[in-house]
Coordinates of C-alpha atoms in Angstrom, one line a residue:
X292 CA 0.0 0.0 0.0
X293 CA 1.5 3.6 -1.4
X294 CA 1.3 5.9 1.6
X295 CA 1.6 9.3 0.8
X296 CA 4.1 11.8 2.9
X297 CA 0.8 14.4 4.0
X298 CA -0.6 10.7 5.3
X299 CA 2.6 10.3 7.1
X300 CA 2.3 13.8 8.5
X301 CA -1.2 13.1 9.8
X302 CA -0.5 9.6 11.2
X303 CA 2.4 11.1 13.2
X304 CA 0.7 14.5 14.5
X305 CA -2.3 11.7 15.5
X306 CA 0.3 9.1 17.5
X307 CA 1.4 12.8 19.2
X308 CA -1.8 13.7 19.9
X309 CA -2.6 11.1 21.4
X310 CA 0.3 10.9 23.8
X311 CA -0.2 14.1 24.6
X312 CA -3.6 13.4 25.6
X313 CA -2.5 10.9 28.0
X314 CA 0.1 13.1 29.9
X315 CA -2.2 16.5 30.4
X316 CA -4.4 15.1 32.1
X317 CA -1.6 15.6 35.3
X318 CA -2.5 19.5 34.9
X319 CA -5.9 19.0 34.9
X320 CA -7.6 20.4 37.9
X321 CA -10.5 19.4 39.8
X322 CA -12.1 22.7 40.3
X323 CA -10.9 25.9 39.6
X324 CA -11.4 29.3 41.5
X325 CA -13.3 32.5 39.7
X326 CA -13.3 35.9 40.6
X327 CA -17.1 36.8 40.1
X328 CA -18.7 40.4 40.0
X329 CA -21.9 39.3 41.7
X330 CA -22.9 42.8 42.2
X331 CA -21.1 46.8 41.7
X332 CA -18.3 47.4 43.3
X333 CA -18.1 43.5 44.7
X334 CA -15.8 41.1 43.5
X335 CA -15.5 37.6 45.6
X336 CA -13.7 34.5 44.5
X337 CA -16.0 31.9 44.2
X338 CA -14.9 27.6 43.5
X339 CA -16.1 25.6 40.6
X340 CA -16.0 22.5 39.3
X341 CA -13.2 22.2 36.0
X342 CA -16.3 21.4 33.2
X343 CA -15.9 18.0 31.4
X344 CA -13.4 18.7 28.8
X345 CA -14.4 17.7 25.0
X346 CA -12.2 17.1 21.8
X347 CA -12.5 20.7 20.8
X348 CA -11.7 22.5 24.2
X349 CA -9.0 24.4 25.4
X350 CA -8.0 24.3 29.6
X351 CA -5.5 27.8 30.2
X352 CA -4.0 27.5 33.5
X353 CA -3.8 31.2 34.4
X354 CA -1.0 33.4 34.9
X355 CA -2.0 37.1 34.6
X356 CA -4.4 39.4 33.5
X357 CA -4.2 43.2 32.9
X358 CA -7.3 45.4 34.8
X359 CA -8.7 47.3 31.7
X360 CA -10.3 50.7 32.0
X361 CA -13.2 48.7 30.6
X362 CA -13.5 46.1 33.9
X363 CA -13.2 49.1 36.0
X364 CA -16.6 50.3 34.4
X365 CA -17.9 47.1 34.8
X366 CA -17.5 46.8 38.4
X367 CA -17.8 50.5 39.3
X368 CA -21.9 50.4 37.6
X369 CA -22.8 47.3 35.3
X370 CA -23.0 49.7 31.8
X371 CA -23.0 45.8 30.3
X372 CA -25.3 44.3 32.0
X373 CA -23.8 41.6 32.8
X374 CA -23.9 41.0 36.2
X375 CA -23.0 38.0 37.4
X376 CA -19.6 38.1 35.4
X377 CA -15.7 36.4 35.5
X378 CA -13.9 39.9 34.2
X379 CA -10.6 40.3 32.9
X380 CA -10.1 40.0 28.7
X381 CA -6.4 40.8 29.0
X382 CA -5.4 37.6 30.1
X383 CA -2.6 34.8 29.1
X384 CA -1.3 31.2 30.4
X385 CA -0.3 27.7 29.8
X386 CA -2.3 24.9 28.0
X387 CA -2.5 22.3 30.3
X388 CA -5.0 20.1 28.1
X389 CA -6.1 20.5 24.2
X390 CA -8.6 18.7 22.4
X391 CA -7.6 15.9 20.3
X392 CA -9.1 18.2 16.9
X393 CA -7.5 21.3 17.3
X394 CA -4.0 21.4 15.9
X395 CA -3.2 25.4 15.3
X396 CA -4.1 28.8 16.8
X397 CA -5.7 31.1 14.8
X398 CA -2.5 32.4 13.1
X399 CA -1.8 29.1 11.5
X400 CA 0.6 28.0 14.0
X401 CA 1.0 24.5 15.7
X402 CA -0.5 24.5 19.1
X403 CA 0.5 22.0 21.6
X404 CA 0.3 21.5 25.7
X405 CA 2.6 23.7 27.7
X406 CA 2.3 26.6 24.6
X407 CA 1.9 29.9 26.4
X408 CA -1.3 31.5 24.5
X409 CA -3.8 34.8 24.8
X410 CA -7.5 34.8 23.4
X411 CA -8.6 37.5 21.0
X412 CA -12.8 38.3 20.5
X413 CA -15.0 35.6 18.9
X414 CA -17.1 36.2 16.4
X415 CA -20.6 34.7 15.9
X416 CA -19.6 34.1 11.5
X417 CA -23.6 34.6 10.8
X418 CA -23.8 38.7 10.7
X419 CA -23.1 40.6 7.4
X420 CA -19.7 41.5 8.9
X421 CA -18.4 38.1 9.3
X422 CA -19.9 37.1 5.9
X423 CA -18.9 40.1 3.8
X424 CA -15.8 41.4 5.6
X425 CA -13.7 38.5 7.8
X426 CA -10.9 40.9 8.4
X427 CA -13.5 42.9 10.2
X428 CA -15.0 41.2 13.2
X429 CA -14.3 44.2 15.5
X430 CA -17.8 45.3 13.9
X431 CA -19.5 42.1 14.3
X432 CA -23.0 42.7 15.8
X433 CA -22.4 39.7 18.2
X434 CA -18.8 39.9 19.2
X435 CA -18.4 38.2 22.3
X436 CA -14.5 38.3 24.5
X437 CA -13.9 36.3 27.5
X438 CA -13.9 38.5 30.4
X439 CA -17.2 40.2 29.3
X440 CA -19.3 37.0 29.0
X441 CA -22.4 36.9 32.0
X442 CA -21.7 34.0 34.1
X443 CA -23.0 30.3 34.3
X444 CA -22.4 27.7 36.8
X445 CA -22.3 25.2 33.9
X446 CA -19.3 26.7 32.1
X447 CA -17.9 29.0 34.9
X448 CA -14.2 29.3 33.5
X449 CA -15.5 32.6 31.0
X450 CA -13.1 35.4 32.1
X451 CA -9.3 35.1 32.9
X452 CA -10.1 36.8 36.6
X453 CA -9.4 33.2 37.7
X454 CA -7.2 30.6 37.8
X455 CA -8.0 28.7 34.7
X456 CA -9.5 29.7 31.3
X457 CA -11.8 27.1 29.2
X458 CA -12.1 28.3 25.7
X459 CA -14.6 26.4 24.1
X460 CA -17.3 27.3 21.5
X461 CA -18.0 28.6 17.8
X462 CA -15.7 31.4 17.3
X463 CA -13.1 31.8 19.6
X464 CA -10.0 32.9 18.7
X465 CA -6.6 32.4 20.5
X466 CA -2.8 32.9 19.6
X467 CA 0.5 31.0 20.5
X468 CA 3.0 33.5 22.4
X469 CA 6.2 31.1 23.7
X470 CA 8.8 34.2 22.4
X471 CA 6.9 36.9 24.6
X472 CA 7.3 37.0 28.4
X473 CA 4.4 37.3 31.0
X474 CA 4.8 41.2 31.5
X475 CA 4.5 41.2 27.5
X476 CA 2.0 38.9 27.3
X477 CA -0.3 41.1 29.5
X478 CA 0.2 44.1 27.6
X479 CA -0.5 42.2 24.3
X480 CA -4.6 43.2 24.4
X481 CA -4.0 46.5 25.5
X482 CA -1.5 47.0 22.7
X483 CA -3.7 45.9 19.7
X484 CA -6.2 48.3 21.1
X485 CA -3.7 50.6 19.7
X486 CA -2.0 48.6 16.8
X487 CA -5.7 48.6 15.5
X488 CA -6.2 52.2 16.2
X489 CA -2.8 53.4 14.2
X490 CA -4.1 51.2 11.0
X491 CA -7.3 53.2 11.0
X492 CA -5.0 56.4 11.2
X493 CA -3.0 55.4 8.8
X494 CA -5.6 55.1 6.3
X495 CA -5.8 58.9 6.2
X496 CA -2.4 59.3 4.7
X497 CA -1.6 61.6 7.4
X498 CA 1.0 60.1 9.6
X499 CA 4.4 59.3 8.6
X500 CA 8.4 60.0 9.4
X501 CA 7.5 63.6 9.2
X502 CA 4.5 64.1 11.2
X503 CA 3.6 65.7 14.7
X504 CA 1.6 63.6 16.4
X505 CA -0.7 64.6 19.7
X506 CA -2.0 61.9 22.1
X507 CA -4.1 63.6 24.8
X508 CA -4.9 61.3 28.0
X509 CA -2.4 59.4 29.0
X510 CA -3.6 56.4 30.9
X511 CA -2.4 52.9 29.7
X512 CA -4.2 53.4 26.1
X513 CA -2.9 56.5 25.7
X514 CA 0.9 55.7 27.1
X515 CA 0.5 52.6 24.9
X516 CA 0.0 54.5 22.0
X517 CA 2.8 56.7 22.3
X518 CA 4.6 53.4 22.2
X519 CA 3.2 51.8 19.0
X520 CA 3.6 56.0 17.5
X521 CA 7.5 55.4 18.2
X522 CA 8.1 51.6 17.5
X523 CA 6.2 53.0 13.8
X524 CA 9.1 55.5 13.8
X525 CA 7.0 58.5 14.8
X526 CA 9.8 61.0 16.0
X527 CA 7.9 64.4 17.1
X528 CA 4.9 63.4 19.9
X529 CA 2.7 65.8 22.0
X530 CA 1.4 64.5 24.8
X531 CA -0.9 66.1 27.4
X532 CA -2.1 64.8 30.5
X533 CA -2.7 66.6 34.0
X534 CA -0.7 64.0 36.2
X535 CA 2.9 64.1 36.3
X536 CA 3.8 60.7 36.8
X537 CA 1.8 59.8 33.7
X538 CA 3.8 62.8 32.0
X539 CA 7.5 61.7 33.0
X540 CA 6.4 57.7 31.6
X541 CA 5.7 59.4 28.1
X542 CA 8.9 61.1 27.8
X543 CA 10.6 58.1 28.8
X544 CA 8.3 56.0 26.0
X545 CA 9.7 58.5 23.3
X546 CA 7.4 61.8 23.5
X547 CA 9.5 65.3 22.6
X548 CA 6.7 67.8 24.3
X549 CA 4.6 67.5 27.0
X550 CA 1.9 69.7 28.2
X551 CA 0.5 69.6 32.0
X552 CA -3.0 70.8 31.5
X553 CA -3.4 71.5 35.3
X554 CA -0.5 74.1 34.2
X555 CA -1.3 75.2 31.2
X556 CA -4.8 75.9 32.6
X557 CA -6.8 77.6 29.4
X558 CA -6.8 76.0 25.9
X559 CA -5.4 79.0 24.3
X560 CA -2.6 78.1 25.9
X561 CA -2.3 75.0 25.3
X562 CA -3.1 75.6 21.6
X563 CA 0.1 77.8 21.5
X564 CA 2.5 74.8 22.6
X565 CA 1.0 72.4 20.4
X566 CA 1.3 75.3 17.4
X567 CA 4.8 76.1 18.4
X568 CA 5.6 72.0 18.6
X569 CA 3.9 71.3 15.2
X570 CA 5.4 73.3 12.8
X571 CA 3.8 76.4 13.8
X572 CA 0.2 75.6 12.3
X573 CA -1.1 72.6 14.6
X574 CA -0.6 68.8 14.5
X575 CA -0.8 66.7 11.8
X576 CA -2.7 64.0 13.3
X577 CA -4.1 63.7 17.0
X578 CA -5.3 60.5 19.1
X579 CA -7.8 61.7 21.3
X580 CA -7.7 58.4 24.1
X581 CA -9.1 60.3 27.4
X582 CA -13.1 59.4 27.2
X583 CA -13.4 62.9 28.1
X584 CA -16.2 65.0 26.4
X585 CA -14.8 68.2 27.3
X586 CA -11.4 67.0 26.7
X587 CA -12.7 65.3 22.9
X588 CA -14.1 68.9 22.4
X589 CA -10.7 70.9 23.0
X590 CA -8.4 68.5 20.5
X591 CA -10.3 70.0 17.0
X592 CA -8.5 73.2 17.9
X593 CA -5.0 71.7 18.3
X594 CA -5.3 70.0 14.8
X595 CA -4.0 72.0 11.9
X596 CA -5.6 72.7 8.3
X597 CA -5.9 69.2 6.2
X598 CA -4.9 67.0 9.6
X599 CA -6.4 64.6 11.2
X600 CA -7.7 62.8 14.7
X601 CA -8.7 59.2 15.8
X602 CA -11.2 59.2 18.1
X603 CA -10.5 55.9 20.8
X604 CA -11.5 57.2 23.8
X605 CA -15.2 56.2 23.9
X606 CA -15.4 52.7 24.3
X607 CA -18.4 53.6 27.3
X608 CA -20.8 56.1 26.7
X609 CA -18.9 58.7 28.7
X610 CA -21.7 61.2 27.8
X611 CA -21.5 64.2 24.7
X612 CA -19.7 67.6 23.4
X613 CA -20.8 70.4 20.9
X614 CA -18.7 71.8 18.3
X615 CA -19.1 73.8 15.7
X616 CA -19.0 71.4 12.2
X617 CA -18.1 74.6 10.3
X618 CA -14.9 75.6 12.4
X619 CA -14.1 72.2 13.6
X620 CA -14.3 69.8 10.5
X621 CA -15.3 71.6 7.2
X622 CA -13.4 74.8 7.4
X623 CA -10.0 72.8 8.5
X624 CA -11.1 69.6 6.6
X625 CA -10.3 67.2 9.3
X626 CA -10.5 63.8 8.3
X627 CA -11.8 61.8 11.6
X628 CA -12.2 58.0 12.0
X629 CA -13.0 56.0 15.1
X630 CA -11.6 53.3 16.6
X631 CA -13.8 49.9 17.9
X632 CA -11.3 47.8 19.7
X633 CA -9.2 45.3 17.2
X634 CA -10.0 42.3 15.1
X635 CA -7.9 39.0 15.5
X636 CA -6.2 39.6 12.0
X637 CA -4.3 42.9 14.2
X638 CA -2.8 40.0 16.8
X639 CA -0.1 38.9 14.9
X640 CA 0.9 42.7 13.8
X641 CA 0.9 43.4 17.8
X642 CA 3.0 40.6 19.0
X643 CA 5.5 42.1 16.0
X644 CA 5.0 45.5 17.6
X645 CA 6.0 44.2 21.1
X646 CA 9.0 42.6 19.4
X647 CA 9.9 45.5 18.2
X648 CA 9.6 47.7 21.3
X649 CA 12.2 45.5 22.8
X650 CA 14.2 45.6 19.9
X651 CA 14.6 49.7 20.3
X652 CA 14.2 49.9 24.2
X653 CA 11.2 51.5 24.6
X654 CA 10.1 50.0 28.1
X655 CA 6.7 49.5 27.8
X656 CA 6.5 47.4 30.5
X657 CA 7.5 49.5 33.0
X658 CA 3.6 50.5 32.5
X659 CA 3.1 47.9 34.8
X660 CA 3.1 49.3 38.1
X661 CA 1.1 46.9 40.1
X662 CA 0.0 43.2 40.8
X663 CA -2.4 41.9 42.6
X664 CA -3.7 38.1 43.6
X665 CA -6.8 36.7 42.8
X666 CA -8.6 37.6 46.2
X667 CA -7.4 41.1 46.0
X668 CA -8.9 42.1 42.6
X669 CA -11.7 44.8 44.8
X670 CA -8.7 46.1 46.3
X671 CA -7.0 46.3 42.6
X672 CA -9.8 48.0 40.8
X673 CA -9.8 50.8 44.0
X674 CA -6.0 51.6 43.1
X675 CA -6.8 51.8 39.6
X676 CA -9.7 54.4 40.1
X677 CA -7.3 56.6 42.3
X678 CA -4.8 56.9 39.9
X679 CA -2.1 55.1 42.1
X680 CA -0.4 53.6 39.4
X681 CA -0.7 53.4 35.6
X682 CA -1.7 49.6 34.9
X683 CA -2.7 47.6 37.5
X684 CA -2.6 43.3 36.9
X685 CA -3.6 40.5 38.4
X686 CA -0.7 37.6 38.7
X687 CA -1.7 34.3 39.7
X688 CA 0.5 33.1 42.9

């Protein structure tokens, strides 16, 4: 009988498989522990039993998750309405058992136990997004992530605010990261945020070698961006914020001028700086990250004639602002576009971009200011609303 070399190949990866098979199971808990939101502002671990595990499941053993802006929302008021709910989508681990049937992550790549991985948003393939436009599913009108998924007792392990992850279902989407570190690895969802957000930009035409770019806010998306501005060899960056801390860490990530708005009380004058920074007319392009309405309203006048502005600040309804279309967008021809988190096509670009920040040194991970265990996650999201530190994670112990 001729066997073939691709038969070969699959008789091999199956005699693996199914050794593998027989040694996870050692990493396989009994129960697992959960973080739940069971009501605002109240976060209590809570024990589970591990779900039976199927030829198409995926058992993370947890070891650290950033706190997003976006979980801070959630536990401060329930804008999702979600409660009962495992947060944290900015999570990462270790396989400690894969289903016999799935052989690569969503990239392509083989995927075996022990492979350090991250989840990106899952898709529900049905909408005219995931039909029509694949690359897309940042727009899909059912996106789901894990971390944001209301809770059952069934399938408990939804959010990585525990100590293990179970991705399972129609979907998901998940990446192999063995080359990035655990500090990295944490950062890697906040980063696409931005990755996606500098694609969108670039569409405009408006950013390159040359240009003056502003970021105003400078909490972890906006200190991010900075980074992903320089790593894309952005040289001039304006950066305004009103804490100094925040200020010093985005001169270190690479930004030439920085304006304390608790300073520089009045807009005029902050206009001026930006002016005098950019050329003399205004920048060419603006990221507008604080969620801020009166903040979004100030940034039109800080962009020149022909520039442009991403607006990635609203990912809540933080409320409105009033301009005037004439002065603001026609008269300067701005050209705006919005930023709605990342699709799992911008993964692969990230991990490149987090490469490449350690390539040239810029020390994005000294964002990471705080950690906190699984019991003290109320105590974590209080730190982060007080401004104590710039991003706050839980680390499994």
């Amino acid at each position: 009988m001729d066997i073939t070399s691709t038969q070969v190949e699959d008789i091999v990866r199956q005699i693996l498989g199914e050794m593998g098979g027989k040694k996870q199971g050692a990493g396989i808990p009994k129960t697992a522990k959960v973080a739940t939101l069971t009501s605002p502002k109240h976060i209590e671990v809570k024990e589970y039993p591990v779900p039976a595990l199927n030829d198409d499941d995926i058992l993370v053993k947890v070891e650290g998750c950033g706190v997003c802006g976006t979980d801070v929302h959630e536990w401060k008021g329930d804008p999702f309405g979600i409660i009962p709910v495992t947060l944290g989508h900015e999570g990462t681990g270790e396989i400690v058992y894969l289903g016999k049937n799935i052989k690569r992550d969503t990239a392509g790549n083989p995927i075996h136990v022990g492979d350090k991985i991250v989840t990106s948003v899952i898709s529900c393939g049905d909408c005219y997004i995931c039909r029509n436009q694949p690359a897309n599913t940042n727009l899909c009108d059912k996106q789901g992530v894990f971390g944001l998924i209301p809770h059952s007792d069934a399938q408990p392990l939804t959010g990585w605010f525990s100590t293990h992850l179970l991705i399972r279902g129609k979907g998901a989407t998940y990446f192999v990261v063995n080359d990035l570190d655990l500090q990295e690895r944490m950062l890697l969802e906040l980063s696409c945020v931005c990755v996606h957000a500098l694609k969108r930009a670039n569409q405009t035409g408006l950013i390159n070698f040359n240009s003056k770019v502003l970021v105003q806010g400078l909490g972890p998306v906006g200190l991010v961006m900075i980074s992903v501005l320089r790593a894309a060899g952005v040289n001039h960056i304006i950066a305004i914020d009103g804490t100094p801390k925040r200020l010093d860490m985005a001169r270190k990530l690479g930004a030439k001028t920085v304006i304390n708005f608790k300073e520089t009380t009045t807009l005029e004058e902050r206009v001026k700086i930006v002016k005098q920074a950019a050329n003399g007319v205004g920048a060419d392009f603006a990221f507008q990250c604080t969620g801020a309405p009166a903040a979004a309203k100030d940034i039109y006048e800080c962009i020149r004639r022909g520039g442009g502005m991403c607006e990635m600040g609203f990912f809540v309804n933080n409320g409105e602002y009033s301009v005037n279309p004439h002065f603001a967008m026609c008269n300067k021809e701005i050209t705006i576009v919005g930023s709605w988190d990342y699709s799992a096509d911008d993964y692969p670009t990230t991990m490149a971009f987090l490469r490449q920040a350690r390539e040239m040194k810029i020390p994005v991970k000294e964002l990471i200011t705080h950690s906190f265990p699984l019991d003290k996650l109320n105590e974590a999201m209080e730190v982060n609303i007080r401004q104590e530190g710039i991003k706050i994670c839980y680390v499994a112990q």
